[in-house]
């Protein structure tokens, strides 16, 4: 009888503890992720994701004189109205490049950034993405980009439920595991 109650208690306690650990750990690691101070850079790289103002934010950083080039990751296709508008935003002060990543992942975005950096002599980029994506994006860019990276979140609030936050944290953790397994982009290029 005691053993049955103990097993029942553990059956409830273990999932609660795991969910709590993911929630608290995710909040600290992802929701409160470190944001780098803004400095001038060679380019601003806006990662793909939802159209949450990130394209406009990246372009506004260039308008403030932080870089002469804005690179917008464009996995959306040619009919996307937000990207059509953003990709046509070049001025005499800065250029806007729209590039589809291959593969269509953060790793693909880091790889095209490294390629552009070699071609154009870039040493420093500002990367714009979701706040909770900053740690994983930083890790992947460290694997694939040889220069300095300043990580900046899209300025917005996230109105997620607790379940959505748990899913988001688990997704980011899985992405870290995948990036760790994939290893350095230079290792992949030499295969």
CSV table of C-alpha atoms in Angstrom, one decimal:
chain,number,residue,atom,x,y,z
A,1,UNK,CA,0.0,0.0,0.0
A,2,UNK,CA,2.8,2.4,0.9
A,3,UNK,CA,4.7,1.6,-2.2
A,4,UNK,CA,1.6,2.3,-4.4
A,5,UNK,CA,1.2,5.7,-2.8
A,6,UNK,CA,4.8,6.5,-3.2
A,7,UNK,CA,4.7,5.6,-6.9
A,8,UNK,CA,1.5,7.7,-7.3
A,9,UNK,CA,3.2,10.6,-5.6
A,10,UNK,CA,6.3,10.2,-7.8
A,11,UNK,CA,4.1,10.0,-10.9
A,12,UNK,CA,2.7,13.4,-10.1
A,13,UNK,CA,5.8,15.0,-8.5
A,14,UNK,CA,8.4,14.2,-11.3
A,15,UNK,CA,6.5,15.9,-14.1
A,16,UNK,CA,5.8,19.0,-11.9
A,17,UNK,CA,9.4,19.2,-11.0
A,18,UNK,CA,10.5,18.9,-14.6
A,19,UNK,CA,8.0,21.5,-15.9
A,20,UNK,CA,9.1,23.8,-13.1
A,21,UNK,CA,12.8,23.4,-13.9
A,22,UNK,CA,12.2,24.0,-17.6
A,23,UNK,CA,10.0,27.1,-16.7
A,24,UNK,CA,12.4,28.7,-14.2
A,25,UNK,CA,15.5,27.7,-16.1
A,26,UNK,CA,14.0,28.9,-19.4
A,27,UNK,CA,13.0,32.2,-17.9
A,28,UNK,CA,16.5,32.9,-16.6
A,29,UNK,CA,18.3,31.6,-19.7
A,30,UNK,CA,16.0,32.7,-22.5
A,31,UNK,CA,13.4,35.4,-21.4
A,32,UNK,CA,16.1,37.3,-19.5
A,33,UNK,CA,18.9,36.6,-22.0
A,34,UNK,CA,21.8,38.9,-22.1
A,35,UNK,CA,21.5,41.8,-24.5
A,36,UNK,CA,24.6,43.4,-25.9
A,37,UNK,CA,25.1,47.2,-26.0
A,38,UNK,CA,24.8,48.7,-29.4
A,39,UNK,CA,27.9,49.8,-31.2
A,40,UNK,CA,28.7,50.5,-34.8
A,41,UNK,CA,29.2,47.4,-36.9
A,42,UNK,CA,29.9,46.4,-40.5
A,43,UNK,CA,26.3,45.0,-41.0
A,44,UNK,CA,23.0,44.4,-39.3
A,45,UNK,CA,21.7,40.8,-39.8
A,46,UNK,CA,18.0,40.3,-39.2
A,47,UNK,CA,17.1,36.7,-38.6
A,48,UNK,CA,14.0,35.2,-40.1
A,49,UNK,CA,11.0,34.4,-37.9
A,50,UNK,CA,7.6,36.1,-37.6
A,51,UNK,CA,7.1,39.6,-39.0
A,52,UNK,CA,7.2,41.2,-35.5
A,53,UNK,CA,8.9,44.4,-36.4
A,54,UNK,CA,12.3,42.9,-36.7
A,55,UNK,CA,12.8,44.1,-40.2
A,56,UNK,CA,11.8,47.6,-39.4
A,57,UNK,CA,14.0,47.6,-36.3
A,58,UNK,CA,17.1,46.4,-38.2
A,59,UNK,CA,16.5,49.1,-40.8
A,60,UNK,CA,16.0,51.7,-38.0
A,61,UNK,CA,19.4,50.7,-36.6
A,62,UNK,CA,21.0,51.5,-40.0
A,63,UNK,CA,19.1,54.8,-40.1
A,64,UNK,CA,20.7,55.6,-36.8
A,65,UNK,CA,24.1,55.1,-38.5
A,66,UNK,CA,25.1,51.8,-36.8
A,67,UNK,CA,25.9,50.0,-40.1
A,68,UNK,CA,26.0,50.6,-43.8
A,69,UNK,CA,24.4,47.3,-44.7
A,70,UNK,CA,21.3,45.5,-43.5
A,71,UNK,CA,21.0,41.8,-44.3
A,72,UNK,CA,17.4,40.5,-44.0
A,73,UNK,CA,17.0,36.7,-43.9
A,74,UNK,CA,14.3,36.0,-46.4
A,75,UNK,CA,12.9,32.4,-46.2
A,76,UNK,CA,9.4,33.7,-47.0
A,77,UNK,CA,9.2,33.6,-50.8
A,78,UNK,CA,8.8,36.4,-53.4
A,79,UNK,CA,5.1,37.0,-52.6
A,80,UNK,CA,5.6,38.1,-49.0
A,81,UNK,CA,4.5,41.8,-48.8
A,82,UNK,CA,6.5,42.6,-45.6
A,83,UNK,CA,9.7,41.5,-47.2
A,84,UNK,CA,8.9,43.2,-50.5
A,85,UNK,CA,8.7,46.5,-48.7
A,86,UNK,CA,11.7,45.9,-46.4
A,87,UNK,CA,13.9,44.6,-49.3
A,88,UNK,CA,13.2,47.8,-51.2
A,89,UNK,CA,14.5,50.0,-48.3
A,90,UNK,CA,18.0,50.8,-49.5
A,91,UNK,CA,19.0,54.4,-49.4
A,92,UNK,CA,22.1,56.4,-50.1
A,93,UNK,CA,23.2,55.9,-46.5
A,94,UNK,CA,22.8,52.1,-46.4
A,95,UNK,CA,22.0,49.1,-48.5
A,96,UNK,CA,19.5,46.3,-47.8
A,97,UNK,CA,20.3,42.8,-48.9
A,98,UNK,CA,17.6,40.1,-48.8
A,99,UNK,CA,19.0,36.6,-48.8
A,100,UNK,CA,17.2,33.2,-48.5
A,101,UNK,CA,19.2,31.0,-46.0
A,102,UNK,CA,20.3,27.5,-47.0
A,103,UNK,CA,19.4,25.6,-44.9
A,104,UNK,CA,16.4,27.7,-43.8
A,105,UNK,CA,17.6,27.8,-40.2
A,106,UNK,CA,19.7,30.0,-37.8
A,107,UNK,CA,22.7,27.9,-38.9
A,108,UNK,CA,22.0,28.8,-42.6
A,109,UNK,CA,21.8,32.5,-41.6
A,110,UNK,CA,25.1,32.3,-39.7
A,111,UNK,CA,26.7,30.6,-42.7
A,112,UNK,CA,25.6,33.2,-45.2
A,113,UNK,CA,26.7,35.9,-42.8
A,114,UNK,CA,30.2,34.3,-42.6
A,115,UNK,CA,30.3,34.1,-46.4
A,116,UNK,CA,29.3,37.8,-46.8
A,117,UNK,CA,31.9,38.7,-44.2
A,118,UNK,CA,34.7,37.0,-46.1
A,119,UNK,CA,33.5,38.7,-49.4
A,120,UNK,CA,33.1,42.1,-47.9
A,121,UNK,CA,35.7,42.2,-45.2
A,122,UNK,CA,33.3,42.4,-42.3
A,123,UNK,CA,34.5,41.8,-38.7
A,124,UNK,CA,31.5,42.8,-36.7
A,125,UNK,CA,27.7,42.3,-37.1
A,126,UNK,CA,24.6,43.1,-35.1
A,127,UNK,CA,22.2,40.2,-35.1
A,128,UNK,CA,18.5,40.9,-34.5
A,129,UNK,CA,16.1,38.2,-33.4
A,130,UNK,CA,13.6,37.3,-30.6
A,131,UNK,CA,14.8,37.9,-27.1
A,132,UNK,CA,14.4,34.3,-26.1
A,133,UNK,CA,16.4,33.2,-29.3
A,134,UNK,CA,19.4,35.3,-28.4
A,135,UNK,CA,21.4,32.6,-26.5
A,136,UNK,CA,21.0,29.9,-29.2
A,137,UNK,CA,21.6,32.4,-32.0
A,138,UNK,CA,24.8,33.5,-30.2
A,139,UNK,CA,25.9,29.9,-29.8
A,140,UNK,CA,25.3,29.1,-33.5
A,141,UNK,CA,27.0,32.3,-34.7
A,142,UNK,CA,30.0,31.5,-32.5
A,143,UNK,CA,30.2,28.2,-34.4
A,144,UNK,CA,29.9,29.7,-37.8
A,145,UNK,CA,31.0,33.3,-37.8
A,146,UNK,CA,34.6,34.3,-37.2
A,147,UNK,CA,33.9,38.0,-36.3
A,148,UNK,CA,32.3,39.8,-33.4
A,149,UNK,CA,28.6,39.5,-32.9
A,150,UNK,CA,26.4,42.0,-31.0
A,151,UNK,CA,23.1,40.3,-30.1
A,152,UNK,CA,19.9,42.5,-30.0
A,153,UNK,CA,16.3,41.5,-29.4
A,154,UNK,CA,13.4,42.8,-31.5
A,155,UNK,CA,11.8,45.4,-29.2
A,156,UNK,CA,8.5,43.8,-28.4
A,157,UNK,CA,6.5,42.2,-25.6
A,158,UNK,CA,5.6,38.5,-25.7
A,159,UNK,CA,2.1,37.7,-24.6
A,160,UNK,CA,2.6,34.0,-24.2
A,161,UNK,CA,0.6,31.6,-21.9
A,162,UNK,CA,2.6,29.4,-19.5
A,163,UNK,CA,2.1,26.5,-21.9
A,164,UNK,CA,3.5,28.6,-24.8
A,165,UNK,CA,6.5,29.6,-22.7
A,166,UNK,CA,7.2,26.0,-21.8
A,167,UNK,CA,7.0,25.0,-25.4
A,168,UNK,CA,9.3,27.9,-26.4
A,169,UNK,CA,11.9,26.9,-23.8
A,170,UNK,CA,11.8,23.3,-24.8
A,171,UNK,CA,12.2,24.3,-28.5
A,172,UNK,CA,15.2,26.4,-27.7
A,173,UNK,CA,16.8,23.6,-25.6
A,174,UNK,CA,16.3,21.2,-28.4
A,175,UNK,CA,17.8,23.7,-30.8
A,176,UNK,CA,20.9,23.9,-28.6
A,177,UNK,CA,21.2,20.1,-28.6
A,178,UNK,CA,20.9,20.1,-32.4
A,179,UNK,CA,23.5,22.9,-32.7
A,180,UNK,CA,25.9,21.0,-30.4
A,181,UNK,CA,25.5,17.8,-32.4
A,182,UNK,CA,26.1,19.6,-35.7
A,183,UNK,CA,29.2,21.3,-34.4
A,184,UNK,CA,31.2,24.0,-36.1
A,185,UNK,CA,30.2,25.2,-39.6
A,186,UNK,CA,33.9,25.1,-40.6
A,187,UNK,CA,33.9,21.3,-39.8
A,188,UNK,CA,30.8,20.9,-42.0
A,189,UNK,CA,32.5,22.9,-44.9
A,190,UNK,CA,35.6,20.7,-44.8
A,191,UNK,CA,33.6,17.4,-45.1
